Short mmCIF file of C-alpha atoms and ligand atoms in Angstrom, two decimals:
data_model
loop_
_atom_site.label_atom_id
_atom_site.label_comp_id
_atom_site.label_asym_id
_atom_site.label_seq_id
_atom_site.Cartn_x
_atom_site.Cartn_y
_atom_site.Cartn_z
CA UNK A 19 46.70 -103.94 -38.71
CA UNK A 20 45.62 -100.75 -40.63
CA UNK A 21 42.50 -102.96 -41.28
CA UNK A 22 41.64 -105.02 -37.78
CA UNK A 23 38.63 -105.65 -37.73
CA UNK A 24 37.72 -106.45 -41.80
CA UNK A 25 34.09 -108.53 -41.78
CA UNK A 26 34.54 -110.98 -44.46
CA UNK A 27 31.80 -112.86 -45.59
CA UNK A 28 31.00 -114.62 -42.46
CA UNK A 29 30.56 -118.38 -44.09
CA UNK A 30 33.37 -120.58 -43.86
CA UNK A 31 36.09 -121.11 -46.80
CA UNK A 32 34.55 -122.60 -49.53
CA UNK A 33 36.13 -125.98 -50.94
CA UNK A 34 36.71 -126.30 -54.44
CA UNK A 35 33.97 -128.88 -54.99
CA UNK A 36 31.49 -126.25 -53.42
CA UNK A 37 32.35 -123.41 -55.36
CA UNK A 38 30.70 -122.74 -58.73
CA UNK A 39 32.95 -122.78 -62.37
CA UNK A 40 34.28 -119.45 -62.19
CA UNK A 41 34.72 -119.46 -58.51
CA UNK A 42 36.74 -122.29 -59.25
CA UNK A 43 38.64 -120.34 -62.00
CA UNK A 44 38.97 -117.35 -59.83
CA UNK A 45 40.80 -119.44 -57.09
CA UNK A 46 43.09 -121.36 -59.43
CA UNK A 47 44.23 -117.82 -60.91
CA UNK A 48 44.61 -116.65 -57.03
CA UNK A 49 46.42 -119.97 -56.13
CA UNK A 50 48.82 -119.31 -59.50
CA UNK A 51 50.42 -116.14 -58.04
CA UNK A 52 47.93 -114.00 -60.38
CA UNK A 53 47.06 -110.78 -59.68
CA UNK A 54 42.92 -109.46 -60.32
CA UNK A 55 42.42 -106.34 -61.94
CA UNK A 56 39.33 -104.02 -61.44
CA UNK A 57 37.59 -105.13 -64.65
CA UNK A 58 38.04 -108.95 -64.14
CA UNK A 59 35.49 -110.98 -62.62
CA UNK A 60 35.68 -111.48 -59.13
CA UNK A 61 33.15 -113.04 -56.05
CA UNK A 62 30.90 -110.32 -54.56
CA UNK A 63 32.75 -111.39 -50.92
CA UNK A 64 35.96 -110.98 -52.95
CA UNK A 65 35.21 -106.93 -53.76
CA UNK A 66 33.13 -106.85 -50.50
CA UNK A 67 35.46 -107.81 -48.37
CA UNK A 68 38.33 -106.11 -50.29
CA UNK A 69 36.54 -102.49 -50.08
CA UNK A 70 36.49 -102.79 -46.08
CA UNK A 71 40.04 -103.67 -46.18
CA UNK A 72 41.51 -100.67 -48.37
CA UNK A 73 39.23 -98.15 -47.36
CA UNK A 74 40.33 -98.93 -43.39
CA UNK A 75 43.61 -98.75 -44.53
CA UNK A 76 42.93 -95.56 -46.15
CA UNK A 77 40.95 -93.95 -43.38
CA UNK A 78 44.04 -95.18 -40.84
CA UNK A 79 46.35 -93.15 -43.19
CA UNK A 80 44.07 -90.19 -43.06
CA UNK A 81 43.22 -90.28 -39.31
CA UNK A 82 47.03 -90.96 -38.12
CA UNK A 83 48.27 -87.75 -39.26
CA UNK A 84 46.51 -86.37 -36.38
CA UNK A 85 48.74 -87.57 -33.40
CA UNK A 86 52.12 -86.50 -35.38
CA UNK A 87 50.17 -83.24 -36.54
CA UNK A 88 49.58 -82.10 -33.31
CA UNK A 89 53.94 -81.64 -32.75
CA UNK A 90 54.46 -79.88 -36.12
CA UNK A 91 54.09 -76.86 -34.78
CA UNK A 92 56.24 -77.80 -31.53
CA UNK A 93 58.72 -79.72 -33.28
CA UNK A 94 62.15 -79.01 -31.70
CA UNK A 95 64.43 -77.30 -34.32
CA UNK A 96 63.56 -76.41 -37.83
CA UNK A 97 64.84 -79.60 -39.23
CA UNK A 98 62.88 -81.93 -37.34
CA UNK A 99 59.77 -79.52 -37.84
CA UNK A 100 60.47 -80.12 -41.65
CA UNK A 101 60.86 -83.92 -41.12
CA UNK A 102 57.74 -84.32 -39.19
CA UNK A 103 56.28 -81.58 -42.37
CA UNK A 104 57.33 -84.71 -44.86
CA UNK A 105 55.93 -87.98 -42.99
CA UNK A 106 52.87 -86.27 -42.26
CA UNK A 107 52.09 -85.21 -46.00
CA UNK A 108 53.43 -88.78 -47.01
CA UNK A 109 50.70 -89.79 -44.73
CA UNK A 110 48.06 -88.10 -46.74
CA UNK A 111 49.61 -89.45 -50.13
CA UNK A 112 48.94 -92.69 -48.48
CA UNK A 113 45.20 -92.44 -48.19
CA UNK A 114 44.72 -91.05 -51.61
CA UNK A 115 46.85 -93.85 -53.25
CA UNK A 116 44.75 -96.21 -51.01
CA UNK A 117 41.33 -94.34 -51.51
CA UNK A 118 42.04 -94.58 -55.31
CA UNK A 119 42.70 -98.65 -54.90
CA UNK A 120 39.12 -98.81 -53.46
CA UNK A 121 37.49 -96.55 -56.25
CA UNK A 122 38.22 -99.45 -58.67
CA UNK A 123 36.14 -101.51 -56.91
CA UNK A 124 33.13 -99.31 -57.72
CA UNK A 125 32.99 -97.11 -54.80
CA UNK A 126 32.76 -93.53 -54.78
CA UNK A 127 35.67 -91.91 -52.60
CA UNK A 128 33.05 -89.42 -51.36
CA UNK A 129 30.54 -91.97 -50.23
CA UNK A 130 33.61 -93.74 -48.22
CA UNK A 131 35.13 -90.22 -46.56
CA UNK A 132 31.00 -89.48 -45.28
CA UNK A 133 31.58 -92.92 -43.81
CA UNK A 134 34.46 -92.10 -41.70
CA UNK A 135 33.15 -88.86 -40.92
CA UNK A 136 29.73 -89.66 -39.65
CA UNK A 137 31.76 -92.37 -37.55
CA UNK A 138 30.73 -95.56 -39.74
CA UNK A 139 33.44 -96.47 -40.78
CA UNK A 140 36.68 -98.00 -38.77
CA UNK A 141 40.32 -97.33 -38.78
CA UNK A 142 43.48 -98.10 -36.81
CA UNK A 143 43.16 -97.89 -33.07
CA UNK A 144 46.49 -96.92 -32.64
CA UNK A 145 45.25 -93.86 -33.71
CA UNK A 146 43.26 -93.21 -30.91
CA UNK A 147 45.84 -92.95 -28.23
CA UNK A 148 47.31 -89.48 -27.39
CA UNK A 149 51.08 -88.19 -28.13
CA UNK A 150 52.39 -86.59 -25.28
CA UNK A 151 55.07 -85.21 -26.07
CA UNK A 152 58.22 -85.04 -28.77
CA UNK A 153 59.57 -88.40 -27.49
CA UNK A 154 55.83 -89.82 -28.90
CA UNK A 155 56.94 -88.92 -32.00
CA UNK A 156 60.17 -90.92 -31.68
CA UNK A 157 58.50 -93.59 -30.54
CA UNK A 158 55.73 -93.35 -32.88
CA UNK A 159 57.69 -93.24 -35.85
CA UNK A 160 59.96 -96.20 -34.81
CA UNK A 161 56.94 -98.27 -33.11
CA UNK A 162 53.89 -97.03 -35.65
CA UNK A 163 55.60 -97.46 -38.83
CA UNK A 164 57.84 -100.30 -37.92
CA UNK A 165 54.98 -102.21 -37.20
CA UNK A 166 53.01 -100.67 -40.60
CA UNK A 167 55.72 -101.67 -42.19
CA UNK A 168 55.50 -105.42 -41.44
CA UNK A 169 52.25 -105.79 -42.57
CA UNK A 170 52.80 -103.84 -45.62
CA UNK A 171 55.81 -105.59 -47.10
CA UNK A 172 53.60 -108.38 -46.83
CA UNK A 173 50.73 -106.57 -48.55
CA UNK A 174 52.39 -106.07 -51.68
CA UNK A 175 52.00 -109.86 -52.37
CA UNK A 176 48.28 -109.28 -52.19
CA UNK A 177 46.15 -110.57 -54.92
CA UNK A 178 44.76 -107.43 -56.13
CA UNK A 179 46.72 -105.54 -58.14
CA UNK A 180 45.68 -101.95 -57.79
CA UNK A 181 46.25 -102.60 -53.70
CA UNK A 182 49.70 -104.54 -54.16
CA UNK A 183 50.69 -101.24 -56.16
CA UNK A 184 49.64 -98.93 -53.65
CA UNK A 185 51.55 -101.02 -50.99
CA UNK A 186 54.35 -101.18 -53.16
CA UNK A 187 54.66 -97.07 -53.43
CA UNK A 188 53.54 -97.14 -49.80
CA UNK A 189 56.45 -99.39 -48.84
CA UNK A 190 59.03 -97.22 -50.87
CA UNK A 191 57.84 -94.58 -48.35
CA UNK A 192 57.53 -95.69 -45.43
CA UNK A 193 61.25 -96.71 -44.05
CA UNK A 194 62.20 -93.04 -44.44
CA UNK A 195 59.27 -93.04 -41.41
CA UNK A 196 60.71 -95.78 -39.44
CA UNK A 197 64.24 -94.60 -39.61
CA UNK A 198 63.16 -90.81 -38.48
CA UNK A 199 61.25 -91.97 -35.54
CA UNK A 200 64.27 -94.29 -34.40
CA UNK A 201 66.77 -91.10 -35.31
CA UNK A 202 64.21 -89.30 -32.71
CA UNK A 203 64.84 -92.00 -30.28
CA UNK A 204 68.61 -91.94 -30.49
CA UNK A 205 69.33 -88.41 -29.95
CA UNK A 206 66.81 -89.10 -26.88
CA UNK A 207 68.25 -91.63 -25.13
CA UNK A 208 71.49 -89.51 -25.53
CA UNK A 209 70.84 -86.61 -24.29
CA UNK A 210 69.80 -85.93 -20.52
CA UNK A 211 68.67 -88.41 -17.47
CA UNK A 212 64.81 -86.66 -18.09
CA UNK A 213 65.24 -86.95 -21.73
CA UNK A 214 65.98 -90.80 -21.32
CA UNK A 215 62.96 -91.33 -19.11
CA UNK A 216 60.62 -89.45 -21.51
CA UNK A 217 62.46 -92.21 -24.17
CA UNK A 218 61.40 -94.96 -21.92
CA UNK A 219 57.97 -93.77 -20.91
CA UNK A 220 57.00 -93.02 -24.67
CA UNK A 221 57.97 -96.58 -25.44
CA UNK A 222 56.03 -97.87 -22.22
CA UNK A 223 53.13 -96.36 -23.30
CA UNK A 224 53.14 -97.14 -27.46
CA UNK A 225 54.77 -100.69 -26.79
CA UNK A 226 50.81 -102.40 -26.26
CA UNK A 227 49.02 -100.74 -28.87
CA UNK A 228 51.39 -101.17 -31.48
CA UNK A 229 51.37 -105.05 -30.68
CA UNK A 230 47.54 -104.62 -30.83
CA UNK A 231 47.87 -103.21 -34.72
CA UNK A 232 48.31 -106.58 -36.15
CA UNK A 233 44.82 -107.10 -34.27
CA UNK A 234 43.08 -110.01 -32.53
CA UNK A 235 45.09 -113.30 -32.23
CA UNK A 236 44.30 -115.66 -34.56
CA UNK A 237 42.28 -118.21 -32.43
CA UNK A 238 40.30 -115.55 -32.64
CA UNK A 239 39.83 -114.16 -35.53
CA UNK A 240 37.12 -115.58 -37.44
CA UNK A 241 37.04 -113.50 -40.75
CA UNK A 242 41.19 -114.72 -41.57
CA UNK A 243 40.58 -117.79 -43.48
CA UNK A 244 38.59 -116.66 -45.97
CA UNK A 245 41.00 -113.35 -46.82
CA UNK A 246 44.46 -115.75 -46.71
CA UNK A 247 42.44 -117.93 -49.22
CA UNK A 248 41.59 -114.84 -51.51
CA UNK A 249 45.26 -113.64 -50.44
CA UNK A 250 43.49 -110.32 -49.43
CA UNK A 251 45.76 -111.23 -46.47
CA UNK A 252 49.00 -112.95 -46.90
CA UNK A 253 50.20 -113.23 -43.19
CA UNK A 254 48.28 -114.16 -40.45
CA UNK A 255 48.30 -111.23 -37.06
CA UNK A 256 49.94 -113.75 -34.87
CA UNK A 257 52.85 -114.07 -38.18
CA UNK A 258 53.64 -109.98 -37.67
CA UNK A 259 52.95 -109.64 -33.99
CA UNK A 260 56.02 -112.20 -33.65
CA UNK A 261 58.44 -110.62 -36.33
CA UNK A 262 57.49 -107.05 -34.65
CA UNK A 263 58.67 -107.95 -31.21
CA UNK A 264 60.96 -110.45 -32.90
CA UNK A 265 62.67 -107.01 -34.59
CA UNK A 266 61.96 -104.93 -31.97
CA UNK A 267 63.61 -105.94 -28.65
CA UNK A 268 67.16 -106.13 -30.03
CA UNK A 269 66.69 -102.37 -31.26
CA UNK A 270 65.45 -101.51 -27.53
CA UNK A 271 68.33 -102.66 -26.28
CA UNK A 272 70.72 -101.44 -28.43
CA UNK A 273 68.93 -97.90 -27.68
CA UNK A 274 69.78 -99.16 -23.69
CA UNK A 275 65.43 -98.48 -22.73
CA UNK A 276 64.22 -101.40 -20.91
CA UNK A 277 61.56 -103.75 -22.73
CA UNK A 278 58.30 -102.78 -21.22
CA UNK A 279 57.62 -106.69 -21.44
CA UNK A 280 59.15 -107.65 -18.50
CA UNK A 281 58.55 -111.76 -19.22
CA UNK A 282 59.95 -111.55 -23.26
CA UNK A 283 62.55 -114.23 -23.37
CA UNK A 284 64.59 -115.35 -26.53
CA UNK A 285 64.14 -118.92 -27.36
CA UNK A 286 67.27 -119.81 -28.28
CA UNK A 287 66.35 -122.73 -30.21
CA UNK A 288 63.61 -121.08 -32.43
CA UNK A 289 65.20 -117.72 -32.21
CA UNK A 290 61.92 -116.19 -31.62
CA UNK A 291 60.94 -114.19 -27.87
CA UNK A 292 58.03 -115.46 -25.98
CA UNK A 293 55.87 -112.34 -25.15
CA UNK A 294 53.14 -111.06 -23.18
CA UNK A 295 49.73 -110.19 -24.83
CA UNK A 296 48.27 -106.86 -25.04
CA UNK A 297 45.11 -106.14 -23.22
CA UNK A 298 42.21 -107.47 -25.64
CA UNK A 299 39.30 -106.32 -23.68
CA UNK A 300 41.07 -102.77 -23.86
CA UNK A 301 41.63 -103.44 -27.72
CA UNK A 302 38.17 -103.76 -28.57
CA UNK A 303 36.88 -101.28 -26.48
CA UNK A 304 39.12 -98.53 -28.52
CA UNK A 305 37.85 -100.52 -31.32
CA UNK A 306 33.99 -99.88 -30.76
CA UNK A 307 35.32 -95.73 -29.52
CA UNK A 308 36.14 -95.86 -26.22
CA UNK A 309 39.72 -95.30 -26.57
CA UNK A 310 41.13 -92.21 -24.94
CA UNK A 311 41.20 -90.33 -28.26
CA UNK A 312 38.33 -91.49 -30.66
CA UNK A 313 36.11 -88.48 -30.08
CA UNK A 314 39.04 -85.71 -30.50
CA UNK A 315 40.13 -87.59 -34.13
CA UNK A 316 36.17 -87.32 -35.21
CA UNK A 317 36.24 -84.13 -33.89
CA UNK A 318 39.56 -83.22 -35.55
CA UNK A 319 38.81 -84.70 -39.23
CA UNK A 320 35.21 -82.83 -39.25
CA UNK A 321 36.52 -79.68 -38.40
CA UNK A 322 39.13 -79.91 -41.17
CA UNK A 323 36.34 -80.82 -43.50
CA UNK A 324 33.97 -78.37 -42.90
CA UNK A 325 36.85 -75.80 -42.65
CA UNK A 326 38.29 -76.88 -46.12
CA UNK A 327 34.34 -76.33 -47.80
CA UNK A 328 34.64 -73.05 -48.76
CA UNK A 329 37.92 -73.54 -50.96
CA UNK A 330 36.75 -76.85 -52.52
CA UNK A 331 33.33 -75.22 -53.30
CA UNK A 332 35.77 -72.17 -54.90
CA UNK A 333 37.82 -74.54 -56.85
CA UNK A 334 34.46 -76.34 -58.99
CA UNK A 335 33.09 -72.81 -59.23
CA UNK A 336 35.64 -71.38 -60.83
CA UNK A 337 36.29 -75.20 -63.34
CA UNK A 338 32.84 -74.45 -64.04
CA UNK A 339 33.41 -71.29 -65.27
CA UNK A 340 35.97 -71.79 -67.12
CA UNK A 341 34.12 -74.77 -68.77
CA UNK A 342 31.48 -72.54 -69.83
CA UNK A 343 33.93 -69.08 -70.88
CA UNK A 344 35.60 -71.72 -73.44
CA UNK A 345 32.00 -73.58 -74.73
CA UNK B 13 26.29 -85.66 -48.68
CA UNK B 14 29.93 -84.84 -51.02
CA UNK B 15 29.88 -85.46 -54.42
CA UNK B 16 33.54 -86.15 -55.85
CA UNK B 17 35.19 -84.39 -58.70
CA UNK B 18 36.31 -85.87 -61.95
CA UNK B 19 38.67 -88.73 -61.65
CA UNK B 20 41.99 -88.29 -63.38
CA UNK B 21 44.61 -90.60 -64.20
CA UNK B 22 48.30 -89.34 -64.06
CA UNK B 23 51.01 -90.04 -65.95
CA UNK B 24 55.21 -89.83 -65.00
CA UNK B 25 58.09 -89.22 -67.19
CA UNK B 26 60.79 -90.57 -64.73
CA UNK B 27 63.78 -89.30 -66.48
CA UNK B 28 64.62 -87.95 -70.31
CA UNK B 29 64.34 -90.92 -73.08
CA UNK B 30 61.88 -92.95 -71.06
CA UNK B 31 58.16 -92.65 -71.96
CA UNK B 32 55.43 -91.43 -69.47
CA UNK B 33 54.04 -94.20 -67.09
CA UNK B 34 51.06 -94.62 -64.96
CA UNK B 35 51.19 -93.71 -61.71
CA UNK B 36 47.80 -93.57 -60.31
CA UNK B 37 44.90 -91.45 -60.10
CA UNK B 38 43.36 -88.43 -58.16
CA UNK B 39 40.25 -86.40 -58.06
CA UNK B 40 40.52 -83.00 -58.84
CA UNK B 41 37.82 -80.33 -60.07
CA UNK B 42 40.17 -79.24 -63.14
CA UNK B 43 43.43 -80.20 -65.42
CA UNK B 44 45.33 -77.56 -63.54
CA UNK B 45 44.25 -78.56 -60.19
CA UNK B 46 44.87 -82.16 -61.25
CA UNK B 47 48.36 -81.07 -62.37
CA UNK B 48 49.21 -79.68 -58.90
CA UNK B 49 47.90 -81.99 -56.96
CA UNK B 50 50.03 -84.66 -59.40
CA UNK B 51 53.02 -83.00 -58.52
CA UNK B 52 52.24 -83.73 -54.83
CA UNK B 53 51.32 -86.69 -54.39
CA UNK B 54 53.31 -88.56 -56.65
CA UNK B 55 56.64 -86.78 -57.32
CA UNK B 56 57.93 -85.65 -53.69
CA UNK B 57 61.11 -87.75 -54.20
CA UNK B 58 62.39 -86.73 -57.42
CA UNK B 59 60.21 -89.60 -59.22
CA UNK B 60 59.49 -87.02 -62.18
CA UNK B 61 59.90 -84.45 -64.98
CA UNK B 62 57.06 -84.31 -67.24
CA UNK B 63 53.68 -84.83 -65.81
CA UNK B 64 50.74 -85.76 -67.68
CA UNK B 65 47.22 -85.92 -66.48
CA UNK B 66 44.37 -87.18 -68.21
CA UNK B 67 40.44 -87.77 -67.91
CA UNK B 68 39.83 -91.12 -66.60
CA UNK B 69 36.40 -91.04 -68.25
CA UNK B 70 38.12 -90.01 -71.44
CA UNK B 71 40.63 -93.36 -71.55
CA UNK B 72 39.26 -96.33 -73.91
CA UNK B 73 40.58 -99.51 -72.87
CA UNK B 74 39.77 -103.30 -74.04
CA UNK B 75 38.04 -105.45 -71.96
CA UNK B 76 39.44 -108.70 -70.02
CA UNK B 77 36.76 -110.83 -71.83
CA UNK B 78 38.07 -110.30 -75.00
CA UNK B 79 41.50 -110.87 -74.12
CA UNK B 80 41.46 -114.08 -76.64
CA UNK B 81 40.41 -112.32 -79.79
CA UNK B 82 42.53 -109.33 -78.68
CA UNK B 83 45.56 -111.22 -77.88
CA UNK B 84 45.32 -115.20 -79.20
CA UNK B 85 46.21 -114.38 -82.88
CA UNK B 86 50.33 -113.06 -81.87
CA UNK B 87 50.51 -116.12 -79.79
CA UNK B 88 51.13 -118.49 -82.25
CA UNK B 89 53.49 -116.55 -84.38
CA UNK B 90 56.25 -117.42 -83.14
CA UNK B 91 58.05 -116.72 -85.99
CA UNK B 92 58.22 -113.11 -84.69
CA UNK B 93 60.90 -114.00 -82.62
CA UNK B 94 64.61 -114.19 -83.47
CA UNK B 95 65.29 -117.07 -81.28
CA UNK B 96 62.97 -118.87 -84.01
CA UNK B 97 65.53 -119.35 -86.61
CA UNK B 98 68.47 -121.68 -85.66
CA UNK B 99 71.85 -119.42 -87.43
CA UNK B 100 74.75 -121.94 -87.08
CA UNK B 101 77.71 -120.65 -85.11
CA UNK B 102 80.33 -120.24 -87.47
CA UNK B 103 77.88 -117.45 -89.24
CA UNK B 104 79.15 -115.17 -85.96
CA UNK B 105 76.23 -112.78 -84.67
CA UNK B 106 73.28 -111.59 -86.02
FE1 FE2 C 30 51.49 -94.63 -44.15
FE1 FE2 C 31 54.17 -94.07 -42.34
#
């Protein structure tokens, strides 16, 4: 999702005969609905794998302002230029409450934004594909979100508590995205014959990589087990991929846009649609940074970083100052 | 190589007669940057009037391994509770 690609610890999932007296008493306290709290005891592959997990997430909030920034300044009318204004800056919000649920692992929020600027460090690849045009950010909202928001919902059931919290403001948050994007969508598809297309084409293009956000399927991905036992993860990707499309199709239709899946079919006895996978090789390609947009969002976030020196050097100058005017 | 500012931890009165509650946290070089930056990120839908922000490094707090001798000796007093007495009916409320 937010966090695709999170290395856990690589062994398999430990049984309860294997694991040592306070692993033991870690899991039961998992298994009991507990949450952990930063000062508690935890497994080193607990925090380990837990710090990859939130600070992707974090990085994914911080990078995917980028495709929505770049309409801001195009937005249509006034009002949609000061909707776009809010989900962007919610965006931010998002990382900080997410950088701040890493921190209490006992990382430093500095060391983890060098990461993602030097290019170490991984987020989203949704993020890497470009927004064309104002019907991107219909379908961005509507697609993006929605699909954020299936995973997060789920997230705030996570074990550890300073994350569940963070999901839990983050969910608060989010449907005001979801609902924007879809409000984009509307007024779209009811407006002009080229308006309509540049509906469907925006929803042609997202409709793939937002199925590729819950990442890999689960055959094959090797790292689950370990994070559902933890309940660093509470639902596997092939669980939100389903509800996504599951939720999704019956809101293309209703907009009257054709389902770029040309094969989904409703089972009518499971109630579920049968759907076509996304393009793996293609997913892990963006994944390692050849997607069509990598470079520019590196490019993007360093610019804004080295731009932004001056003023936070300014701001410590003049605390330290003061610090010393009142000693 | 960044270094990060001092942490802060933020505090929210959500409406008058309730007490402040934690929110979260956010780096921020000084009280009034932390203040401002507190107002943005966690009051953009009304969720506050009263913002306090405080040191993080300046917060004592008790340690999960001595939640027994912090915590054990009100467990078994359950005396403390109302619901410990049995008040016939026909006494009415109390
Ligand atoms: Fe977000
Ligand atoms: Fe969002």
């Amino acid at each position: 999702m937010y966090a695709q690609t999170v290395q856990s610890t690589g062994r398999k999932v430990k049984s309860l005969e294997e694991m040592s007296d306070q692993e033991r008493a870690f899991q039961a306290r998992i298994d009991a609905g507990e949450k952990i709290e930063p000062k508690d005891w935890m497994p080193d592959g607990y925090r380990k794998t837990l710090v990859r997990q939130i600070s992707q997430h974090a990085h994914s909030e911080v990078v995917g302002q980028l495709p929505e920034g770049n309409w801001i300044t195009r937005a249509p009318t006034l009002e949609r230029k000061a909707i776009l204004l809010a989900k962007v800056q919610d965006e931010a919000g998002h990382g900080l409450y997410l950088y701040s649920a890493a921190e209490t692992l006992g990382v430093s929020r500095a060391d983890l934004i060098d990461d993602l600027l030097a290019g170490r460090a991984k987020y989203s690849s949704i993020f890497n594909y470009p927004t064309l045009n104002w019907a991107d950010m219909g379908a961005v909202g509507w697609l993006v979100d929605g699909a954020a928001i299936i995973n997060q919902v789920a997230l705030q059931r996570t074990s550890y508590g300073p994350y569940s919290r963070a999901m839990v403001r983050i969910c608060k948050e989010e449907s005001f995205h979801a609902r924007q994007g879809f409000d984009i969508m509307m007024k779209m598809v009811a407006g002009t014959a080229a308006q309509k297309a540049m509906a469907q084409d925006a929803l042609n293009r997202l409709w793939w990589p937002a199925l590729m956000m819950f990442g890999p399927p689960d055959k094959d991905s090797v790292h689950s087990a370990q994070s559902m036992a933890w309940k660093i993860k509470v639902m596997t990707n092939d669980e939100g991929r389903q509800k996504f499309v599951d939720q999704t199709i019956p809101q293309i239709e209703y907009l009257g846009l054709d389902v770029p899946d040309k094969a989904a079919r409703k089972n009518p006895k499971t109630g579920h649609y049968s759907f076509v996978d996304p393009d793996w090789d293609e997913f892990f390609a963006v994944l390692k940074g050849y997607g069509p947009c990598n470079a520019d969002r590196m490019l993007a976030r360093n610019k804004a970083h080295d731009d932004g020196a001056w003023f936070r050097e300014g701001l410590l100058a003049y605390a330290e100052k003061q610090t010393i005017a009142a000693e | 190589m960044t270094k990060d500012w001092p942490l802060w931890e933020v505090f929210i009165r959500g409406q008058y007669g309730l007490s402040h509650r934690h929110v979260g946290s956010l780096h921020a070089p000084d009280a009034e940057m932390a203040m401002l930056n507190a107002r943005d990120v966690y009051t953009r839908r009304n969720e506050g009037m009263s913002i306090w922000v405080v040191p993080s490094a300046d917060i004592s707090a008790s340690a999960p391994s001595r939640k027994g001798p912090m915590f054990d000796p009100s467990n078994d007093k359950t005396y403390r509770h109302p619901t410990f007495f049995d008040i016939p009916d026909e006494v009415g409320s109390m």
